[in-house]
């Protein structure tokens, strides 16, 4: 009888622990939009829309921080792309976001020039979108810790494609098993680490680190290459041949970007 009376309390405790565990393991969902542009006029129209309409509307509709980035001047695609990064708490929040925007009268009014642009005067040439999920050991977006002038910063966006799905998963394991810790220890101020669940280049993972300027960025990589933890991981058999393509983008944040 005593066991029967205490069983509900035990079940309650178990359910509570499971709920806490599930919540703790919940991973953010990220959307990364890449706007391709071909003229200063398009860039100006897009900047105005993002700053005055889209970002304020995103804040009103549950997205606390929006990142807007452009290639630094030394990059071959400088002036031709604008990256917009959105962190969501769940896939449901991401799915419902656009519907919220289309019901937001202030957004529709403030963004009228962009939303109702003529077919022969579009604000962009095309948009690429990637949807990602935070990695298990870095499940949530983290705003950059940098405090220096935005124009001087270097935000490094990397995409690692795997030759097969199995080898891609091994690279994800490598990040979760210590590679991302090295960036943290080197003060690279990571914004996110994520597995791409829908996008133009798969299978792949993406991540973003931040640096005060290009010299410090280069210094961080010099330190990374000789870091004992990295040297201990890179030649392990299980992590060999896990990356078939490394796509690196060096970016700076727009002045109106939230981080």
mmCIF file of C-alpha atoms in Angstrom:
data_model
loop_
_atom_site.group_PDB
_atom_site.id
_atom_site.type_symbol
_atom_site.label_atom_id
_atom_site.label_comp_id
_atom_site.label_asym_id
_atom_site.label_seq_id
_atom_site.Cartn_x
_atom_site.Cartn_y
_atom_site.Cartn_z
ATOM 1 C CA UNK A 1 0.000 0.000 0.000
ATOM 2 C CA UNK A 2 2.840 2.356 0.856
ATOM 3 C CA UNK A 3 4.395 1.756 -2.575
ATOM 4 C CA UNK A 4 1.112 2.467 -4.329
ATOM 5 C CA UNK A 5 0.670 5.742 -2.448
ATOM 6 C CA UNK A 6 4.167 6.974 -3.277
ATOM 7 C CA UNK A 7 4.104 5.901 -6.934
ATOM 8 C CA UNK A 8 2.265 9.007 -8.234
ATOM 9 C CA UNK A 9 4.906 11.239 -6.601
ATOM 10 C CA UNK A 10 7.640 9.210 -8.257
ATOM 11 C CA UNK A 11 5.935 9.435 -11.621
ATOM 12 C CA UNK A 12 5.480 13.169 -11.179
ATOM 13 C CA UNK A 13 9.177 13.593 -10.385
ATOM 14 C CA UNK A 14 10.153 11.511 -13.402
ATOM 15 C CA UNK A 15 7.918 13.548 -15.719
ATOM 16 C CA UNK A 16 9.344 16.759 -14.285
ATOM 17 C CA UNK A 17 12.903 15.601 -14.888
ATOM 18 C CA UNK A 18 12.068 14.542 -18.428
ATOM 19 C CA UNK A 19 10.430 17.902 -19.116
ATOM 20 C CA UNK A 20 13.476 19.768 -17.822
ATOM 21 C CA UNK A 21 15.760 17.547 -19.906
ATOM 22 C CA UNK A 22 13.734 18.097 -23.095
ATOM 23 C CA UNK A 23 13.653 21.842 -22.517
ATOM 24 C CA UNK A 24 17.388 21.949 -21.912
ATOM 25 C CA UNK A 25 18.075 20.069 -25.134
ATOM 26 C CA UNK A 26 15.794 22.249 -27.259
ATOM 27 C CA UNK A 27 17.738 23.816 -30.105
ATOM 28 C CA UNK A 28 17.175 27.122 -31.863
ATOM 29 C CA UNK A 29 16.113 27.302 -35.500
ATOM 30 C CA UNK A 30 17.967 29.743 -37.738
ATOM 31 C CA UNK A 31 17.087 31.228 -41.095
ATOM 32 C CA UNK A 32 19.834 32.733 -43.235
ATOM 33 C CA UNK A 33 18.703 34.710 -46.274
ATOM 34 C CA UNK A 34 21.223 35.746 -48.902
ATOM 35 C CA UNK A 35 20.020 38.598 -51.099
ATOM 36 C CA UNK A 36 21.827 38.831 -54.427
ATOM 37 C CA UNK A 37 21.947 42.396 -55.749
ATOM 38 C CA UNK A 38 23.550 44.021 -58.766
ATOM 39 C CA UNK A 39 23.292 47.783 -58.233
ATOM 40 C CA UNK A 40 23.715 50.470 -55.554
ATOM 41 C CA UNK A 41 20.026 51.319 -56.040
ATOM 42 C CA UNK A 42 19.000 47.811 -55.029
ATOM 43 C CA UNK A 43 21.285 47.936 -52.010
ATOM 44 C CA UNK A 44 19.821 51.272 -50.899
ATOM 45 C CA UNK A 45 16.258 49.988 -51.298
ATOM 46 C CA UNK A 46 17.065 46.817 -49.380
ATOM 47 C CA UNK A 47 18.838 48.741 -46.593
ATOM 48 C CA UNK A 48 15.872 51.059 -46.175
ATOM 49 C CA UNK A 49 13.429 48.141 -46.040
ATOM 50 C CA UNK A 50 15.460 46.107 -43.564
ATOM 51 C CA UNK A 51 16.194 49.023 -41.246
ATOM 52 C CA UNK A 52 12.830 50.799 -41.253
ATOM 53 C CA UNK A 53 10.314 48.010 -41.880
ATOM 54 C CA UNK A 54 11.590 44.456 -41.540
ATOM 55 C CA UNK A 55 13.709 44.604 -38.377
ATOM 56 C CA UNK A 56 11.169 46.632 -36.349
ATOM 57 C CA UNK A 57 8.453 44.196 -37.481
ATOM 58 C CA UNK A 58 10.619 41.205 -36.565
ATOM 59 C CA UNK A 59 11.038 42.657 -33.067
ATOM 60 C CA UNK A 60 7.276 43.150 -32.734
ATOM 61 C CA UNK A 61 6.655 39.591 -33.826
ATOM 62 C CA UNK A 62 8.964 37.653 -31.544
ATOM 63 C CA UNK A 63 12.447 37.861 -33.099
ATOM 64 C CA UNK A 64 14.600 39.720 -30.593
ATOM 65 C CA UNK A 65 17.753 40.048 -32.684
ATOM 66 C CA UNK A 66 18.267 40.313 -36.451
ATOM 67 C CA UNK A 67 21.724 40.275 -37.999
ATOM 68 C CA UNK A 68 22.429 41.996 -41.318
ATOM 69 C CA UNK A 69 25.853 41.486 -42.895
ATOM 70 C CA UNK A 70 27.708 42.417 -46.069
ATOM 71 C CA UNK A 71 30.982 41.197 -47.610
ATOM 72 C CA UNK A 72 34.017 43.250 -46.569
ATOM 73 C CA UNK A 73 35.625 45.323 -49.319
ATOM 74 C CA UNK A 74 38.410 42.815 -50.030
ATOM 75 C CA UNK A 75 35.919 40.047 -50.938
ATOM 76 C CA UNK A 76 35.198 39.406 -54.606
ATOM 77 C CA UNK A 77 31.441 39.534 -53.970
ATOM 78 C CA UNK A 78 31.545 42.889 -52.126
ATOM 79 C CA UNK A 79 28.536 44.995 -53.058
ATOM 80 C CA UNK A 80 26.622 42.051 -54.526
ATOM 81 C CA UNK A 81 25.192 40.266 -51.455
ATOM 82 C CA UNK A 82 23.377 41.044 -48.227
ATOM 83 C CA UNK A 83 22.989 38.365 -45.547
ATOM 84 C CA UNK A 84 20.089 38.417 -43.084
ATOM 85 C CA UNK A 85 20.219 36.096 -40.072
ATOM 86 C CA UNK A 86 17.145 35.307 -37.951
ATOM 87 C CA UNK A 87 17.161 33.158 -34.787
ATOM 88 C CA UNK A 88 13.920 31.446 -33.727
ATOM 89 C CA UNK A 89 13.118 29.470 -30.590
ATOM 90 C CA UNK A 90 11.333 26.693 -32.492
ATOM 91 C CA UNK A 91 10.358 25.449 -35.943
ATOM 92 C CA UNK A 92 6.820 26.591 -35.198
ATOM 93 C CA UNK A 93 7.999 30.157 -34.591
ATOM 94 C CA UNK A 94 9.833 30.087 -37.909
ATOM 95 C CA UNK A 95 6.838 28.671 -39.771
ATOM 96 C CA UNK A 96 4.463 31.296 -38.412
ATOM 97 C CA UNK A 97 6.725 34.312 -38.831
ATOM 98 C CA UNK A 98 5.821 35.288 -42.391
ATOM 99 C CA UNK A 99 2.089 35.079 -41.680
ATOM 100 C CA UNK A 100 2.597 37.448 -38.755
ATOM 101 C CA UNK A 101 4.411 39.913 -41.000
ATOM 102 C CA UNK A 102 1.630 39.865 -43.583
ATOM 103 C CA UNK A 103 -0.882 40.744 -40.861
ATOM 104 C CA UNK A 104 1.272 43.549 -39.450
ATOM 105 C CA UNK A 105 -0.215 46.780 -40.826
ATOM 106 C CA UNK A 106 2.716 48.891 -39.712
ATOM 107 C CA UNK A 107 5.126 46.590 -41.527
ATOM 108 C CA UNK A 108 3.019 46.653 -44.697
ATOM 109 C CA UNK A 109 2.980 50.432 -44.612
ATOM 110 C CA UNK A 110 6.630 50.994 -43.702
ATOM 111 C CA UNK A 111 7.802 48.394 -46.217
ATOM 112 C CA UNK A 112 5.548 49.477 -49.075
ATOM 113 C CA UNK A 113 8.353 50.497 -51.486
ATOM 114 C CA UNK A 114 10.001 47.086 -51.148
ATOM 115 C CA UNK A 115 6.860 44.967 -50.904
ATOM 116 C CA UNK A 116 5.164 46.575 -53.901
ATOM 117 C CA UNK A 117 8.261 47.155 -56.029
ATOM 118 C CA UNK A 118 7.647 46.973 -59.788
ATOM 119 C CA UNK A 119 8.651 43.817 -61.668
ATOM 120 C CA UNK A 120 11.138 45.823 -63.750
ATOM 121 C CA UNK A 121 12.637 47.573 -60.713
ATOM 122 C CA UNK A 122 13.076 44.784 -58.121
ATOM 123 C CA UNK A 123 15.021 45.345 -54.883
ATOM 124 C CA UNK A 124 17.093 42.186 -55.475
ATOM 125 C CA UNK A 125 17.980 39.715 -58.203
ATOM 126 C CA UNK A 126 17.233 36.581 -56.178
ATOM 127 C CA UNK A 127 17.182 35.198 -52.637
ATOM 128 C CA UNK A 128 18.802 32.029 -51.316
ATOM 129 C CA UNK A 129 17.515 30.661 -48.017
ATOM 130 C CA UNK A 130 19.025 28.151 -45.606
ATOM 131 C CA UNK A 131 17.167 26.812 -42.568
ATOM 132 C CA UNK A 132 19.358 25.455 -39.783
ATOM 133 C CA UNK A 133 19.154 23.897 -36.339
ATOM 134 C CA UNK A 134 21.601 24.747 -33.543
ATOM 135 C CA UNK A 135 24.141 22.046 -32.718
ATOM 136 C CA UNK A 136 23.553 19.992 -29.582
ATOM 137 C CA UNK A 137 26.559 21.458 -27.725
ATOM 138 C CA UNK A 138 25.831 25.044 -28.821
ATOM 139 C CA UNK A 139 22.038 24.943 -29.161
ATOM 140 C CA UNK A 140 21.254 28.653 -28.902
ATOM 141 C CA UNK A 141 22.103 31.884 -30.664
ATOM 142 C CA UNK A 142 24.658 34.020 -28.803
ATOM 143 C CA UNK A 143 25.021 37.703 -29.563
ATOM 144 C CA UNK A 144 28.597 38.684 -30.378
ATOM 145 C CA UNK A 145 30.592 40.023 -27.436
ATOM 146 C CA UNK A 146 32.401 42.591 -29.587
ATOM 147 C CA UNK A 147 32.048 46.251 -28.621
ATOM 148 C CA UNK A 148 34.278 47.999 -31.164
ATOM 149 C CA UNK A 149 32.946 49.942 -34.174
ATOM 150 C CA UNK A 150 30.838 47.743 -36.449
ATOM 151 C CA UNK A 151 32.628 48.956 -39.578
ATOM 152 C CA UNK A 152 35.897 47.453 -38.296
ATOM 153 C CA UNK A 153 34.584 44.027 -37.296
ATOM 154 C CA UNK A 154 34.972 40.804 -39.239
ATOM 155 C CA UNK A 155 32.169 38.278 -38.966
ATOM 156 C CA UNK A 156 33.309 34.975 -40.424
ATOM 157 C CA UNK A 157 30.576 32.768 -41.878
ATOM 158 C CA UNK A 158 31.712 29.278 -42.827
ATOM 159 C CA UNK A 159 29.937 26.396 -44.528
ATOM 160 C CA UNK A 160 31.463 22.916 -44.461
ATOM 161 C CA UNK A 161 29.982 20.491 -46.961
ATOM 162 C CA UNK A 162 30.436 16.755 -46.486
ATOM 163 C CA UNK A 163 31.170 14.294 -49.312
ATOM 164 C CA UNK A 164 28.566 11.888 -47.886
ATOM 165 C CA UNK A 165 25.861 12.148 -45.255
ATOM 166 C CA UNK A 166 27.793 9.823 -42.934
ATOM 167 C CA UNK A 167 30.975 11.866 -43.184
ATOM 168 C CA UNK A 168 28.997 15.077 -42.700
ATOM 169 C CA UNK A 169 27.619 13.675 -39.440
ATOM 170 C CA UNK A 170 31.184 12.903 -38.363
ATOM 171 C CA UNK A 171 32.129 16.559 -38.878
ATOM 172 C CA UNK A 172 29.135 17.589 -36.770
ATOM 173 C CA UNK A 173 30.354 15.156 -34.105
ATOM 174 C CA UNK A 174 33.812 16.714 -34.310
ATOM 175 C CA UNK A 175 32.378 20.153 -33.560
ATOM 176 C CA UNK A 176 30.262 18.840 -30.690
ATOM 177 C CA UNK A 177 33.210 16.877 -29.292
ATOM 178 C CA UNK A 178 35.641 19.748 -28.926
ATOM 179 C CA UNK A 179 36.219 21.796 -32.084
ATOM 180 C CA UNK A 180 33.824 24.564 -31.085
ATOM 181 C CA UNK A 181 35.443 24.687 -27.631
ATOM 182 C CA UNK A 182 38.697 25.738 -29.286
ATOM 183 C CA UNK A 183 37.021 28.772 -30.892
ATOM 184 C CA UNK A 184 35.505 29.671 -27.521
ATOM 185 C CA UNK A 185 38.887 29.420 -25.798
ATOM 186 C CA UNK A 186 40.454 31.647 -28.452
ATOM 187 C CA UNK A 187 37.806 34.348 -27.806
ATOM 188 C CA UNK A 188 36.338 34.095 -31.294
ATOM 189 C CA UNK A 189 32.912 35.082 -29.884
ATOM 190 C CA UNK A 190 30.792 32.537 -31.798
ATOM 191 C CA UNK A 191 27.275 33.576 -32.831
ATOM 192 C CA UNK A 192 26.000 30.144 -33.839
ATOM 193 C CA UNK A 193 26.925 26.615 -34.863
ATOM 194 C CA UNK A 194 24.256 24.813 -36.856
ATOM 195 C CA UNK A 195 23.266 21.843 -38.957
ATOM 196 C CA UNK A 196 21.559 22.807 -42.212
ATOM 197 C CA UNK A 197 18.171 21.108 -42.538
ATOM 198 C CA UNK A 198 17.138 22.823 -45.789
ATOM 199 C CA UNK A 199 19.298 24.799 -48.170
ATOM 200 C CA UNK A 200 21.094 24.988 -51.530
ATOM 201 C CA UNK A 201 24.226 23.076 -50.476
ATOM 202 C CA UNK A 202 23.763 19.894 -48.496
ATOM 203 C CA UNK A 203 24.807 18.063 -46.483
ATOM 204 C CA UNK A 204 26.531 20.909 -44.667
ATOM 205 C CA UNK A 205 26.994 22.657 -41.361
ATOM 206 C CA UNK A 206 27.416 26.389 -40.892
ATOM 207 C CA UNK A 207 28.842 28.565 -38.165
ATOM 208 C CA UNK A 208 29.737 32.190 -37.511
ATOM 209 C CA UNK A 209 32.574 33.587 -35.400
ATOM 210 C CA UNK A 210 33.428 37.245 -34.811
ATOM 211 C CA UNK A 211 36.682 39.203 -34.609
ATOM 212 C CA UNK A 212 37.526 42.841 -33.838
ATOM 213 C CA UNK A 213 39.361 43.279 -37.156
ATOM 214 C CA UNK A 214 41.139 41.339 -39.898
ATOM 215 C CA UNK A 215 44.485 41.231 -38.097
ATOM 216 C CA UNK A 216 42.899 39.657 -35.028
ATOM 217 C CA UNK A 217 40.934 37.271 -37.221
ATOM 218 C CA UNK A 218 44.158 36.083 -38.847
ATOM 219 C CA UNK A 219 45.808 35.817 -35.436
ATOM 220 C CA UNK A 220 42.938 33.648 -34.170
ATOM 221 C CA UNK A 221 43.378 31.248 -37.077
ATOM 222 C CA UNK A 222 47.148 31.092 -36.559
ATOM 223 C CA UNK A 223 46.466 30.124 -32.938
ATOM 224 C CA UNK A 224 43.830 27.600 -33.967
ATOM 225 C CA UNK A 225 46.187 25.752 -36.341
ATOM 226 C CA UNK A 226 48.708 25.034 -33.583
ATOM 227 C CA UNK A 227 46.247 24.527 -30.727
ATOM 228 C CA UNK A 228 47.014 21.217 -28.945
ATOM 229 C CA UNK A 229 43.342 20.275 -28.817
ATOM 230 C CA UNK A 230 43.009 20.753 -32.594
ATOM 231 C CA UNK A 231 46.226 18.854 -33.311
ATOM 232 C CA UNK A 232 44.887 16.017 -31.194
ATOM 233 C CA UNK A 233 41.626 15.833 -33.146
ATOM 234 C CA UNK A 234 42.450 16.531 -36.769
ATOM 235 C CA UNK A 235 44.305 13.276 -37.535
ATOM 236 C CA UNK A 236 41.902 10.914 -35.778
ATOM 237 C CA UNK A 237 40.682 8.299 -38.259
ATOM 238 C CA UNK A 238 37.010 8.983 -37.542
ATOM 239 C CA UNK A 239 37.393 12.640 -38.600
ATOM 240 C CA UNK A 240 39.348 12.178 -41.822
ATOM 241 C CA UNK A 241 37.869 13.337 -45.174
ATOM 242 C CA UNK A 242 34.781 14.857 -43.569
ATOM 243 C CA UNK A 243 34.828 18.135 -45.545
ATOM 244 C CA UNK A 244 34.575 18.253 -49.339
ATOM 245 C CA UNK A 245 34.091 22.024 -49.606
ATOM 246 C CA UNK A 246 34.858 24.913 -47.252
ATOM 247 C CA UNK A 247 33.019 28.101 -48.189
ATOM 248 C CA UNK A 248 34.280 31.101 -46.177
ATOM 249 C CA UNK A 249 32.579 34.513 -46.165
ATOM 250 C CA UNK A 250 34.181 37.506 -44.448
ATOM 251 C CA UNK A 251 31.494 39.997 -43.519
ATOM 252 C CA UNK A 252 30.830 43.170 -41.560
ATOM 253 C CA UNK A 253 27.557 44.105 -39.856
ATOM 254 C CA UNK A 254 25.367 46.882 -41.224
ATOM 255 C CA UNK A 255 25.116 49.845 -38.857
ATOM 256 C CA UNK A 256 21.452 49.033 -38.229
ATOM 257 C CA UNK A 257 22.155 45.349 -37.561
ATOM 258 C CA UNK A 258 21.212 44.239 -34.040
ATOM 259 C CA UNK A 259 24.626 42.634 -33.472
#
